[in-house]
Coordinates of C-alpha atoms in Angstrom, one line a residue:
M1 CA 3.1 31.1 41.7
T2 CA 1.7 28.1 39.6
K3 CA 2.2 28.7 35.8
P4 CA -1.5 28.6 34.5
F5 CA -1.8 25.5 32.0
N6 CA -1.4 26.1 28.5
P7 CA -3.2 23.5 26.3
I8 CA -0.7 24.1 23.2
E9 CA 2.1 23.9 25.5
H10 CA 1.0 20.7 27.1
R11 CA 0.4 19.5 23.4
L12 CA 4.0 20.3 21.9
A13 CA 5.4 18.6 24.7
T14 CA 4.5 15.2 22.9
L15 CA 6.0 16.1 20.1
P16 CA 9.2 15.3 18.3
R17 CA 11.4 18.6 18.5
A18 CA 11.1 19.4 14.7
A19 CA 7.2 19.2 14.8
A20 CA 6.8 21.1 17.8
R21 CA 9.1 23.8 16.5
L22 CA 6.7 24.3 13.3
I23 CA 3.7 24.6 15.4
E24 CA 5.3 27.3 18.1
A25 CA 6.7 29.3 14.8
G26 CA 3.2 29.2 13.2
G27 CA 1.2 30.6 16.2
G28 CA -0.2 27.5 17.1
Q29 CA -3.5 27.5 19.5
V30 CA -5.8 25.2 20.6
D31 CA -9.8 26.0 20.2
P32 CA -11.0 23.6 22.9
T33 CA -15.1 24.1 21.3
R34 CA -13.4 22.2 17.9
T35 CA -12.1 18.8 19.8
C36 CA -13.5 16.3 22.2
D37 CA -11.8 13.7 24.8
R38 CA -11.1 10.2 24.0
S39 CA -15.0 8.9 25.3
T40 CA -16.6 11.5 22.9
L41 CA -14.4 10.6 20.1
A42 CA -14.9 6.9 20.4
A43 CA -18.8 7.4 20.7
K44 CA -19.2 9.5 17.3
L45 CA -16.7 6.9 15.6
E46 CA -19.2 4.2 16.5
E47 CA -22.3 6.2 15.4
C48 CA -20.9 6.7 12.2
D49 CA -20.0 2.9 11.9
L50 CA -15.9 3.7 11.8
P51 CA -13.4 1.5 13.8
V52 CA -12.4 3.2 17.4
L53 CA -8.6 2.6 16.9
E54 CA -5.8 4.0 19.2
A55 CA -4.4 6.3 16.1
F56 CA -7.6 8.0 15.6
L57 CA -7.8 8.4 19.7
T58 CA -4.4 9.4 19.9
F59 CA -4.3 12.0 16.6
E60 CA -7.4 13.9 18.6
A61 CA -6.0 14.2 22.1
I62 CA -2.5 16.1 20.0
F63 CA -3.8 17.9 17.5
G64 CA -7.9 18.1 17.9
G65 CA -8.6 22.0 17.6
I66 CA -5.1 23.1 16.7
R67 CA -4.6 25.7 14.3
F68 CA -1.3 27.0 13.2
G69 CA 0.5 28.7 10.1
D70 CA 2.8 27.0 7.8
G71 CA 5.2 30.0 7.3
E72 CA 4.1 30.6 3.8
G73 CA 0.8 32.1 4.3
G74 CA -1.3 29.0 4.8
W75 CA -2.9 27.5 8.0
Y76 CA -3.6 23.8 9.4
S77 CA -6.8 23.2 11.0
L78 CA -6.5 20.0 12.7
G79 CA -9.0 17.2 14.4
I80 CA -11.1 14.2 13.6
C81 CA -14.1 15.1 15.9
E82 CA -15.4 18.0 14.5
R83 CA -15.2 16.8 11.2
L84 CA -17.5 13.5 12.0
P85 CA -21.0 13.8 10.5
I86 CA -23.4 11.5 12.1
R87 CA -24.7 10.0 8.4
P88 CA -23.3 9.4 6.1
P89 CA -19.8 9.2 6.8
V90 CA -18.7 11.9 4.1
S91 CA -15.9 12.4 6.1
T92 CA -14.2 9.2 5.0
R93 CA -13.0 7.3 1.6
R94 CA -10.5 4.8 0.4
A95 CA -7.5 5.1 -1.0
H96 CA -4.2 3.1 -1.3
G97 CA -6.3 -0.1 -0.1
E98 CA -6.9 1.7 3.3
L99 CA -9.9 3.2 5.0
L100 CA -9.0 7.1 5.5
V101 CA -11.0 9.2 7.8
R102 CA -10.7 13.5 7.4
A103 CA -8.2 14.7 10.3
G104 CA -8.0 18.2 8.9
R105 CA -7.2 20.8 6.3
H106 CA -4.1 22.5 4.7
E107 CA -5.2 25.1 2.1
D108 CA -6.9 23.6 -0.5
D109 CA -6.2 20.4 0.7
D110 CA -8.3 17.9 2.9
L111 CA -6.1 15.8 5.3
Y112 CA -6.8 12.4 6.0
L113 CA -5.5 9.5 8.7
D114 CA -5.6 6.0 7.8
T115 CA -6.1 3.0 10.2
H116 CA -2.1 3.0 10.7
G117 CA -2.0 6.6 11.9
R118 CA -0.4 7.3 8.4
L119 CA -1.4 10.8 7.0
Y120 CA -2.6 11.6 3.6
A121 CA -3.8 14.6 1.6
Q122 CA -6.3 15.2 -1.3
D123 CA -6.5 18.0 -3.6
H124 CA -9.4 20.2 -3.7
L125 CA -10.1 18.8 -7.6
R126 CA -10.1 15.3 -5.1
A127 CA -8.2 13.8 -8.2
E128 CA -5.4 12.1 -6.1
V129 CA -4.3 11.2 -2.8
R130 CA -0.7 11.7 -1.9
L131 CA 0.9 10.0 1.2
L132 CA 2.7 12.4 3.5
G133 CA 4.3 10.4 6.4
G134 CA 3.8 7.7 8.6
S135 CA 2.0 9.7 11.2
A136 CA 1.2 13.4 11.6
P137 CA 4.3 13.9 13.9
E138 CA 6.7 12.7 11.4
H139 CA 4.9 14.6 8.6
F140 CA 4.9 18.0 10.7
S141 CA 8.9 17.6 11.4
W142 CA 9.6 17.2 8.0
I143 CA 8.0 20.0 6.9
E144 CA 10.1 22.0 9.3
R145 CA 13.3 20.7 8.2
D146 CA 12.3 21.4 4.7
R147 CA 11.5 25.1 5.8
E148 CA 14.9 25.1 7.5
H149 CA 17.1 23.4 4.8
R150 CA 15.9 26.0 2.0
R151 CA 18.2 28.5 3.3
A152 CA 20.9 26.0 3.4
P153 CA 23.5 26.9 0.5
C154 CA 24.2 24.2 -1.9
R155 CA 27.1 21.5 -1.1
T156 CA 29.3 19.9 -3.9
I157 CA 30.1 16.0 -4.1
E158 CA 32.8 15.6 -1.7
A159 CA 33.6 11.6 -2.6
P160 CA 36.6 10.7 -4.0
L161 CA 35.3 10.0 -7.6
S162 CA 36.6 10.1 -11.0
E163 CA 35.7 12.8 -13.4
R164 CA 33.7 10.2 -15.1
A165 CA 31.6 9.4 -12.2
R166 CA 31.2 13.0 -11.3
R167 CA 30.0 13.3 -14.9
S168 CA 27.3 10.6 -14.1
L169 CA 25.9 12.1 -11.1
A170 CA 25.0 15.1 -12.9
P171 CA 21.4 16.5 -11.2
A172 CA 18.1 16.8 -12.5
A173 CA 17.8 19.8 -14.1
H174 CA 14.0 20.3 -13.7
G175 CA 11.4 21.1 -11.2
A176 CA 12.1 22.2 -7.8
M177 CA 15.1 19.8 -8.0
A178 CA 16.8 22.0 -10.5
F179 CA 20.4 23.1 -9.0
L180 CA 24.2 23.8 -10.5
P181 CA 25.9 20.8 -11.9
G182 CA 28.4 19.0 -9.2
D183 CA 26.3 20.1 -6.3
R184 CA 23.7 18.4 -4.0
A185 CA 20.0 19.3 -3.4
P186 CA 20.0 21.4 0.3
L187 CA 16.4 19.9 0.7
L188 CA 17.7 16.5 0.5
T189 CA 21.0 16.2 2.5
C190 CA 21.9 17.3 6.4
S191 CA 24.5 18.0 9.1
R192 CA 25.9 15.0 11.2
E193 CA 23.8 16.0 14.3
E194 CA 20.6 16.2 11.9
L195 CA 21.0 12.8 10.6
A196 CA 21.9 11.2 14.1
E197 CA 18.6 12.9 15.4
V198 CA 16.5 11.6 12.5
L199 CA 17.7 8.1 12.9
R200 CA 17.1 8.2 16.3
E201 CA 13.5 9.5 15.3
H202 CA 12.8 6.2 12.8
A203 CA 14.6 3.6 14.9
V204 CA 17.3 2.9 12.5
P205 CA 20.9 1.8 13.5
E206 CA 23.8 4.5 13.4
Y207 CA 26.6 2.9 11.2
E208 CA 29.5 5.5 10.8
I209 CA 28.8 4.4 7.2
L210 CA 25.7 6.2 7.1
F211 CA 27.3 9.7 8.0
T212 CA 30.0 9.2 5.9
I213 CA 27.9 8.4 3.0
E214 CA 25.7 11.4 3.9
E215 CA 28.7 13.7 4.2
Q216 CA 30.1 12.8 0.6
L217 CA 27.2 12.2 -1.4
G218 CA 23.9 12.9 0.5
G219 CA 21.4 14.9 -1.5
V220 CA 22.8 13.6 -5.0
A221 CA 19.7 13.6 -7.2
A222 CA 20.9 12.6 -10.8
T223 CA 18.5 11.8 -13.6
W224 CA 18.8 7.9 -12.7
L225 CA 20.1 7.5 -9.2
H226 CA 19.2 9.3 -6.0
L227 CA 21.5 8.9 -2.7
G228 CA 21.9 9.7 0.8
P229 CA 20.2 8.3 4.2
Y230 CA 18.6 11.5 4.7
H231 CA 17.2 11.7 1.3
M232 CA 15.6 8.4 1.2
L233 CA 14.0 9.3 4.9
H234 CA 12.9 12.6 3.0
E235 CA 10.4 10.4 0.9
P236 CA 7.4 9.2 2.5
W237 CA 7.0 6.0 0.6
L238 CA 10.5 4.9 1.4
R239 CA 10.2 5.2 5.0
A240 CA 8.6 2.1 5.6
R241 CA 11.4 0.4 3.6
L242 CA 14.4 1.8 5.5
L243 CA 15.3 -1.2 7.0
R244 CA 15.9 -4.8 5.7
P245 CA 16.0 -7.2 8.5
R246 CA 18.6 -10.6 8.3
E247 CA 18.2 -13.4 10.5
D248 CA 21.8 -13.7 10.9
A249 CA 23.4 -10.1 11.1
A250 CA 22.3 -7.0 12.0
P251 CA 19.7 -5.0 9.4
L252 CA 20.7 -3.4 6.4
V253 CA 20.0 0.4 5.9
L254 CA 18.6 2.1 2.7
I255 CA 20.8 4.8 1.3
G256 CA 19.7 5.1 -2.4
R257 CA 17.5 4.1 -5.2
D258 CA 17.2 4.0 -9.0
A259 CA 15.0 3.2 -11.4
D260 CA 15.4 -0.8 -10.8
A261 CA 16.3 -1.5 -7.3
L262 CA 16.6 0.0 -3.9
L263 CA 20.3 0.4 -2.5
Y264 CA 21.2 -0.5 0.8
V265 CA 24.5 -0.9 3.3
D266 CA 25.3 -3.0 6.0
A267 CA 27.3 -1.6 8.7
A268 CA 30.6 -2.4 7.0
G269 CA 29.5 -0.3 4.1
T270 CA 29.1 -3.3 1.5
V271 CA 26.1 -2.4 -0.7
F272 CA 22.9 -4.4 -1.3
A273 CA 20.4 -3.8 -4.3
A274 CA 17.1 -5.1 -4.0
P275 CA 15.2 -5.0 -7.1
Y276 CA 11.7 -3.6 -7.0
H277 CA 10.0 -6.7 -8.8
L278 CA 12.2 -9.3 -7.4
P279 CA 12.4 -11.1 -3.7
G280 CA 15.5 -10.6 -1.7
E281 CA 18.7 -8.6 -2.5
M282 CA 21.9 -9.2 -3.9
R283 CA 25.4 -7.8 -3.0
V284 CA 26.8 -5.5 -5.8
G285 CA 29.5 -3.8 -4.3
A286 CA 32.0 -3.6 -1.5
S287 CA 31.7 0.1 -1.2
L288 CA 29.4 2.8 -2.5
I289 CA 32.2 4.7 -4.3
T290 CA 33.5 1.4 -6.2
L291 CA 30.2 0.5 -7.3
L292 CA 29.4 4.3 -8.4
E293 CA 32.8 4.1 -10.6
R294 CA 31.4 0.9 -11.7
W295 CA 27.9 2.0 -13.0
A296 CA 29.5 5.1 -14.4
L297 CA 31.7 3.2 -16.6
L298 CA 28.5 1.1 -17.9
R299 CA 26.5 4.4 -18.5
E300 CA 29.2 6.0 -20.5
F301 CA 29.9 3.2 -22.9
T302 CA 26.4 2.2 -23.2
S303 CA 25.8 6.0 -24.5
E304 CA 27.1 4.6 -27.9
S305 CA 24.8 1.4 -28.0
A306 CA 26.2 -1.6 -27.1
L307 CA 25.4 -5.5 -27.2
Q308 CA 25.3 -7.3 -24.3
I309 CA 26.4 -10.8 -23.8
E310 CA 26.1 -12.7 -20.4
L311 CA 28.3 -15.5 -19.4
A312 CA 28.0 -17.9 -16.9
P313 CA 29.9 -18.8 -14.8
R314 CA 32.0 -15.9 -14.0
C315 CA 35.2 -15.5 -16.3
G316 CA 35.8 -12.0 -16.2
A317 CA 39.6 -12.3 -15.5
P318 CA 40.6 -14.7 -18.0
L319 CA 38.7 -13.3 -20.8
A320 CA 39.9 -9.8 -20.2
A321 CA 43.6 -11.6 -20.6
T322 CA 42.9 -13.4 -23.7
L323 CA 41.6 -9.7 -24.8
G324 CA 44.0 -7.7 -23.5
I325 CA 42.5 -5.4 -22.1
S326 CA 43.2 -3.5 -18.7
L327 CA 41.5 -3.6 -15.3
I328 CA 39.8 -0.4 -14.4
A329 CA 40.9 -0.3 -10.8
E330 CA 38.7 2.0 -9.2
A331 CA 35.7 0.1 -10.5
S332 CA 36.9 -3.1 -9.2
D333 CA 36.6 -4.7 -5.7
V334 CA 36.2 -8.2 -4.2
V335 CA 32.6 -8.2 -5.2
A336 CA 33.3 -7.3 -9.1
A337 CA 35.7 -6.2 -11.1
S338 CA 35.6 -4.4 -14.4
W339 CA 38.0 -4.3 -17.7
M340 CA 37.7 -1.4 -20.4
G341 CA 39.2 -1.6 -24.2
A342 CA 38.6 0.5 -26.9
D343 CA 35.3 -1.2 -27.9
V344 CA 34.7 -4.1 -24.7
V345 CA 33.7 -3.5 -21.3
I346 CA 34.0 -6.7 -19.0
T347 CA 32.2 -6.5 -15.7
D348 CA 31.5 -9.4 -13.0
G349 CA 27.9 -10.4 -12.3
R350 CA 24.6 -9.4 -14.0
L351 CA 23.1 -6.4 -14.3
L352 CA 20.1 -5.6 -12.0
D353 CA 17.3 -5.6 -14.2
R354 CA 17.7 -8.4 -16.1
A355 CA 18.8 -10.5 -13.6
P356 CA 15.2 -12.7 -12.4
D357 CA 17.8 -15.7 -11.3
G358 CA 20.3 -13.6 -9.5
G359 CA 23.6 -13.2 -11.3
A360 CA 26.9 -13.0 -8.7
D361 CA 28.5 -16.0 -11.0
A362 CA 28.2 -14.4 -13.8
T363 CA 30.0 -12.3 -16.0
T364 CA 28.6 -9.4 -18.4
V365 CA 30.4 -8.0 -21.2
L366 CA 29.6 -5.3 -23.7
V367 CA 30.7 -4.4 -27.2
L368 CA 30.4 -2.1 -29.9
S369 CA 30.4 -4.3 -33.2
A370 CA 29.1 -8.0 -33.9
E371 CA 32.8 -8.6 -35.0
R372 CA 33.7 -7.9 -31.4
A373 CA 30.9 -9.9 -30.1
A374 CA 32.1 -12.7 -32.0
D375 CA 36.0 -12.5 -30.6
V376 CA 34.3 -12.6 -27.5
L377 CA 32.5 -15.7 -27.8
R378 CA 35.4 -17.5 -29.1
A379 CA 37.5 -16.3 -26.2
A380 CA 34.7 -17.4 -23.8
G381 CA 34.6 -20.9 -25.2
G382 CA 34.4 -23.7 -22.9
A383 CA 32.1 -27.1 -22.2
T384 CA 30.9 -25.7 -19.3
R385 CA 30.4 -22.1 -20.3
R386 CA 26.9 -20.4 -20.9
A387 CA 26.1 -17.5 -22.9
R388 CA 23.4 -15.0 -23.4
V389 CA 23.4 -12.4 -26.1
T390 CA 20.7 -9.3 -25.7
G391 CA 20.6 -5.4 -26.0
A392 CA 22.3 -3.7 -23.2
M393 CA 18.7 -2.7 -22.3
W394 CA 20.1 -1.9 -18.5
L395 CA 20.7 1.5 -20.0
E396 CA 18.8 1.4 -23.3
A397 CA 18.4 4.7 -25.2
R398 CA 18.2 7.1 -22.3
D399 CA 17.9 10.8 -23.0
D400 CA 20.1 11.3 -19.9
I401 CA 23.3 9.3 -20.9
Q402 CA 26.1 11.8 -22.0
P403 CA 29.0 10.7 -24.0
A404 CA 32.8 11.5 -22.9
P405 CA 33.5 15.0 -23.4
E406 CA 36.7 13.9 -25.5
R407 CA 34.9 11.7 -27.9
S408 CA 33.7 13.3 -31.1
A409 CA 29.8 14.0 -31.8
D410 CA 30.2 10.9 -34.4
A411 CA 30.7 8.5 -31.8
L412 CA 27.2 9.4 -30.9
A413 CA 25.7 7.6 -34.0
P414 CA 24.9 4.0 -32.8
R415 CA 27.0 1.6 -34.9
V416 CA 24.9 -1.0 -34.6
K417 CA 20.7 -1.0 -33.5
W418 CA 21.4 -3.8 -30.6
L419 CA 18.2 -3.0 -28.8
M420 CA 16.8 -6.8 -29.3
D421 CA 13.6 -6.7 -27.7
E422 CA 10.1 -6.7 -29.4
S423 CA 9.1 -3.0 -27.9
T424 CA 11.8 -1.5 -30.2
P425 CA 11.8 -1.6 -34.3
A426 CA 15.3 -1.9 -34.4
V427 CA 15.3 -5.4 -34.6
R428 CA 13.6 -6.9 -37.7
V429 CA 11.3 -9.5 -36.9
E430 CA 10.6 -12.5 -39.1
R431 CA 7.8 -14.9 -38.6
R432 CA 8.1 -18.5 -39.7
D433 CA 5.3 -21.1 -39.3
P434 CA 5.6 -23.8 -36.6
E435 CA 5.8 -26.2 -39.5
I436 CA 8.8 -24.6 -41.2
A437 CA 12.5 -25.3 -39.3
L438 CA 14.1 -22.3 -38.8
A439 CA 17.7 -23.6 -39.3
D440 CA 19.7 -26.9 -38.8
P441 CA 19.2 -27.6 -34.6
E442 CA 22.3 -28.9 -34.1
A443 CA 24.9 -27.0 -32.5
P444 CA 28.4 -26.4 -34.3
A445 CA 31.6 -26.7 -33.2
G446 CA 32.7 -24.2 -30.6
A447 CA 29.2 -23.3 -29.7
L448 CA 28.2 -22.3 -26.4
A449 CA 25.1 -23.5 -24.2
Y450 CA 22.4 -20.6 -24.0
D451 CA 21.7 -19.5 -20.8
P452 CA 17.9 -19.7 -20.4
V453 CA 15.4 -17.0 -19.5
W454 CA 12.6 -19.3 -19.4
P455 CA 11.6 -22.5 -18.3
G456 CA 12.4 -25.5 -20.6
E457 CA 14.7 -23.3 -22.8
S458 CA 18.1 -24.7 -24.2
G459 CA 20.1 -23.6 -27.4
F460 CA 23.2 -22.4 -28.1
V461 CA 25.6 -19.2 -29.1
F462 CA 28.2 -19.2 -31.8
A463 CA 30.4 -16.9 -33.5
T464 CA 30.2 -16.4 -37.1
A465 CA 32.8 -15.4 -39.9
T466 CA 31.0 -11.7 -39.2
G467 CA 29.1 -12.1 -36.1
V468 CA 26.9 -13.9 -34.0
E469 CA 24.2 -16.3 -34.1
Q470 CA 21.8 -17.3 -31.2
R471 CA 19.4 -20.2 -31.4
I472 CA 16.8 -20.8 -28.8
Q473 CA 14.8 -23.9 -28.7
R474 CA 12.1 -25.7 -26.3
G475 CA 10.7 -29.5 -26.2
G476 CA 12.9 -30.2 -29.2
M477 CA 11.7 -27.3 -31.3
L478 CA 13.8 -24.5 -32.7
L479 CA 11.7 -21.4 -31.5
Q480 CA 13.9 -18.0 -32.2
R481 CA 17.1 -17.6 -33.9
D482 CA 18.9 -14.1 -33.6
R483 CA 21.2 -13.3 -36.3
L484 CA 23.8 -10.4 -35.8
D485 CA 25.7 -9.6 -39.0
G486 CA 27.3 -6.3 -39.3
N487 CA 24.8 -3.8 -39.0
E488 CA 21.8 -6.1 -39.5
V489 CA 20.1 -7.6 -36.7
V490 CA 17.2 -10.3 -37.6
R491 CA 15.1 -12.1 -35.1
E492 CA 13.5 -15.2 -36.6
I493 CA 10.6 -16.6 -34.5
V494 CA 8.6 -19.5 -34.8
S495 CA 4.8 -18.0 -34.2
P496 CA 1.4 -19.2 -35.5
D497 CA -0.1 -17.0 -38.5
P498 CA -1.9 -14.3 -36.6
L499 CA -4.4 -15.0 -38.8
G500 CA -5.8 -17.8 -36.5
L501 CA -6.0 -16.3 -33.6
A502 CA -9.4 -15.6 -35.0
P503 CA -11.1 -18.3 -32.8
A504 CA -10.2 -16.0 -30.0
L505 CA -10.5 -12.8 -31.6
T506 CA -12.4 -11.0 -34.2
G507 CA -11.2 -11.8 -37.8
A508 CA -10.8 -7.9 -38.3
T509 CA -8.6 -7.6 -35.4
A510 CA -6.6 -10.7 -36.3
R511 CA -6.2 -9.2 -39.9
A512 CA -5.2 -5.8 -38.1
I513 CA -2.4 -7.9 -35.6
S514 CA -1.2 -9.4 -39.4
R515 CA -0.6 -6.1 -40.6
S516 CA 1.1 -4.4 -38.3
G517 CA 3.7 -7.2 -37.7
G518 CA 2.5 -8.9 -34.4
Y519 CA 2.6 -12.4 -33.5
R520 CA 2.8 -14.8 -30.7
D521 CA 6.0 -15.7 -29.2
L522 CA 6.2 -18.6 -28.1
R523 CA 8.9 -18.9 -25.4
V524 CA 6.8 -17.6 -23.4
T525 CA 3.5 -19.3 -23.3
C526 CA 2.8 -21.3 -20.5
P527 CA 1.3 -24.7 -20.3
P528 CA -1.8 -25.4 -18.3
E529 CA -0.3 -27.4 -15.6
R530 CA 2.8 -24.8 -14.8
L531 CA 0.0 -22.0 -15.1
A532 CA -2.0 -23.7 -12.5
A533 CA 0.8 -24.1 -10.1
L534 CA 2.1 -20.4 -10.5
L535 CA -1.1 -19.4 -9.6
A536 CA -1.5 -21.7 -6.6
E537 CA 2.1 -20.3 -5.3
R538 CA 0.5 -16.8 -5.1
G539 CA -2.7 -18.0 -3.8
A540 CA -4.8 -17.4 -6.7
R541 CA -7.4 -19.8 -8.5
S542 CA -6.8 -21.1 -12.2
T543 CA -9.9 -20.5 -14.0
P544 CA -11.1 -21.6 -17.8
Q545 CA -10.7 -17.8 -18.8
L546 CA -7.3 -17.8 -17.9
I547 CA -6.5 -21.2 -19.1
E548 CA -8.0 -20.2 -22.5
L549 CA -6.3 -16.6 -23.2
E550 CA -2.8 -18.2 -22.3
R551 CA -3.8 -21.1 -25.0
H552 CA -4.7 -18.7 -27.7
L553 CA -3.3 -15.2 -26.9
G554 CA -0.4 -16.0 -24.5
G555 CA 3.0 -14.3 -25.5
L556 CA 1.0 -11.6 -28.3
I557 CA 3.0 -8.6 -28.8
V558 CA 1.6 -6.1 -31.0
R559 CA 1.7 -2.5 -31.2
G560 CA -1.3 -0.6 -30.5
S561 CA -2.9 1.9 -32.6
G562 CA -1.4 4.8 -30.0
G563 CA 2.3 3.2 -30.2
A564 CA 2.0 1.6 -26.9
L565 CA 3.1 -2.2 -26.8
L566 CA 0.4 -4.9 -25.7
L567 CA 1.8 -7.8 -24.1
L568 CA -0.5 -10.8 -23.3
G569 CA 0.7 -13.8 -21.2
V570 CA -0.4 -15.1 -17.5
G571 CA 2.6 -17.2 -17.2
A572 CA 5.1 -14.6 -18.8
Y573 CA 3.5 -11.7 -16.1
L574 CA 3.6 -13.9 -13.3
T575 CA 7.4 -15.2 -14.0
W576 CA 8.6 -12.0 -14.4
Y577 CA 6.8 -10.6 -11.4
P578 CA 7.3 -13.1 -8.7
L579 CA 6.3 -10.4 -5.9
W580 CA 2.8 -10.4 -7.3
L581 CA -0.2 -11.3 -4.8
P582 CA -3.8 -11.2 -5.4
S583 CA -5.3 -7.9 -4.1
V584 CA -7.1 -7.8 -0.5
D585 CA -9.7 -5.6 -2.2
A586 CA -10.0 -7.1 -5.4
P587 CA -8.7 -11.2 -4.3
H588 CA -10.8 -12.5 -8.2
L589 CA -8.4 -10.0 -10.4
V590 CA -5.4 -12.1 -12.1
P591 CA -3.0 -9.8 -14.1
V592 CA -2.6 -11.1 -18.1
G593 CA -0.5 -8.5 -19.2
E594 CA 0.6 -5.1 -20.1
H595 CA -0.8 -2.4 -22.5
G596 CA 1.8 0.5 -22.3
S597 CA 2.1 1.9 -18.6
R598 CA -1.4 -0.4 -17.9
T599 CA -1.3 -3.6 -16.0
L600 CA -4.1 -5.6 -17.7
L601 CA -6.3 -7.9 -15.6
I602 CA -9.0 -10.4 -16.0
D603 CA -11.5 -11.7 -13.6
A604 CA -13.3 -15.1 -13.5
A605 CA -16.1 -14.2 -16.2
G606 CA -12.9 -12.9 -18.4
A607 CA -14.1 -9.2 -17.9
V608 CA -11.0 -7.0 -18.5
F609 CA -9.8 -4.6 -15.6
A610 CA -6.7 -2.1 -16.2
R611 CA -4.8 -0.5 -13.5
A612 CA -2.6 2.2 -14.2
T613 CA 1.3 2.5 -12.8
P614 CA 1.7 5.2 -10.4
A615 CA 4.8 7.3 -11.4
S616 CA 5.2 7.8 -7.8
P617 CA 4.3 5.4 -5.2
E618 CA 3.2 8.1 -2.8
I619 CA 0.6 9.0 -4.7
W620 CA -2.9 7.5 -5.5
R621 CA -5.3 8.2 -8.1
P622 CA -8.6 6.4 -9.2
C623 CA -6.9 4.9 -12.3
H624 CA -4.2 3.1 -9.7
E625 CA -7.3 1.1 -8.8
P626 CA -8.5 -1.6 -11.1
H627 CA -11.0 -0.6 -13.1
L628 CA -13.2 -2.5 -16.0
V629 CA -12.3 -1.4 -19.5
A630 CA -13.8 -4.3 -21.5
P631 CA -16.2 -7.1 -20.8
S632 CA -13.6 -9.6 -22.6
M633 CA -10.3 -9.6 -24.0
A634 CA -11.4 -9.9 -27.5
A635 CA -13.3 -6.5 -27.3
Y636 CA -10.3 -4.8 -25.4
V637 CA -7.9 -5.8 -28.2
D638 CA -10.2 -4.3 -30.8
S639 CA -10.4 -1.3 -28.9
A640 CA -6.4 -1.0 -28.4
L641 CA -6.1 -1.5 -32.2
R642 CA -8.9 1.0 -33.3
V643 CA -10.7 -2.0 -35.1
P644 CA -14.2 -0.6 -36.1
P645 CA -17.0 -2.8 -34.7

């Protein structure tokens, strides 16, 4: 006897096994009255002035009219056809820069499909749109895996790591990610067999190192680092970044992320970092284990607040020998070595989030006193050596950094407040008018050349009797002098009197900036010809409004009334964010600075728009799209400083 046709079985046969299991377990059924065939859907899409795309037609063919339970008391109801009105097309919206078409419902969430077939959910308050997956089958597969993993026991870290490195991987202790110290989140790791299945589903090469990392470290969800190929696949926004193709070798595969970069490995296990705001990737470790040891060493050391010295070219081994400190074998490999003494750590390479120019041929030194910094500079001296002194901002003042348990509570008190950045009050900034020279611009004997951050800079760094001095100049003018002496950090800068901002701002605003200690940092200003070149490189057009803003307000640094830092400068923004390109939806908007977590942009008329930075890239809210906040930058600065009209 011929088996009767079962529409749900026919649909499930086209899906990945995990997605099929979810729908089958939820009692999935097809209601033929709530779906339609391809030609009917195509006609309805045309009537609604919507594109007739294969992504929409395929979704309807598989999921149209299906209803099933989620195993937790909720229900999915799917289908595009029944949700298409004739006029107006209220079943559509825009988010993440995409046209979204309503494709179903789950409890209080509306489900949407974009033109590429990606699935989204919008909450019942219509306040945010979340990316669920690259496709509906992909999303339902992950829902089923999560359902199965919630029943799994916790797994401990099985990698051969030191106690220092294990402490640094303490898990997040809040929300759904809370689990016992030393354990890995069951939701975020899997067996070898399941990883192989998932890698094949996403067309990821099955390097053996991926299975090793998953077995030893998969599911690590520390406050600062997330690890494991399965964990990366679990996050919808990362699935589009799983592979980094290379012209002359097999692709790199994503295995982790931290606050600054995505981490990839090649087939041999070499680790590469791809910073979020920079192009390309850099080799950071011969193995993940050694890299974790090196990072743990830096994190533990900077829990006491450290001064950071960057030296180029690389000089770690001779410097360590001169200072008489020991190699840390577990934190050293062919990519970079590390050495540690009582109050100094040396590691080859630059730290990721402060390396816009790469940095493989460099050495980073962390010290805990100005006197020790002077020792380092004397030991590193050389006619071809370059140096740069900053705060240890890679790990600055993060609550999750914990000291080694054997250190006393007194060791936690920062001996020197080294965070040499305008965003912190730890540095005393003294402004000097451009007509007043800061100091003798001639380099003293034994000084190292300054390693520039911004184009056209030069200068020198040298040891003093009790600390360090750094001088930065451009075009023959000394723009900045940093003096680090004992427990005092003083930054002297050449900056016009803020009261001179009155042509670009109101007099009341200029006075408010002066009272609050705000100033213009001339180092980060950009001449018109360079600004035009930077804009042209990105496909944007230079306008009189951009030129005038840069001329009068470029480099402005001031703390707003709410405590958030306001930073203005078109050239500085474009230099620090080389991946920025004009938005397809708003090509006329150009970024001109930041205010707290906002990016500020202006249009050709000078009106100011703001765009909030999403905490999670998979979530869209209306504030993530540029929205008008002020008719001019003068008006915006007035409001930021709460200057009355």
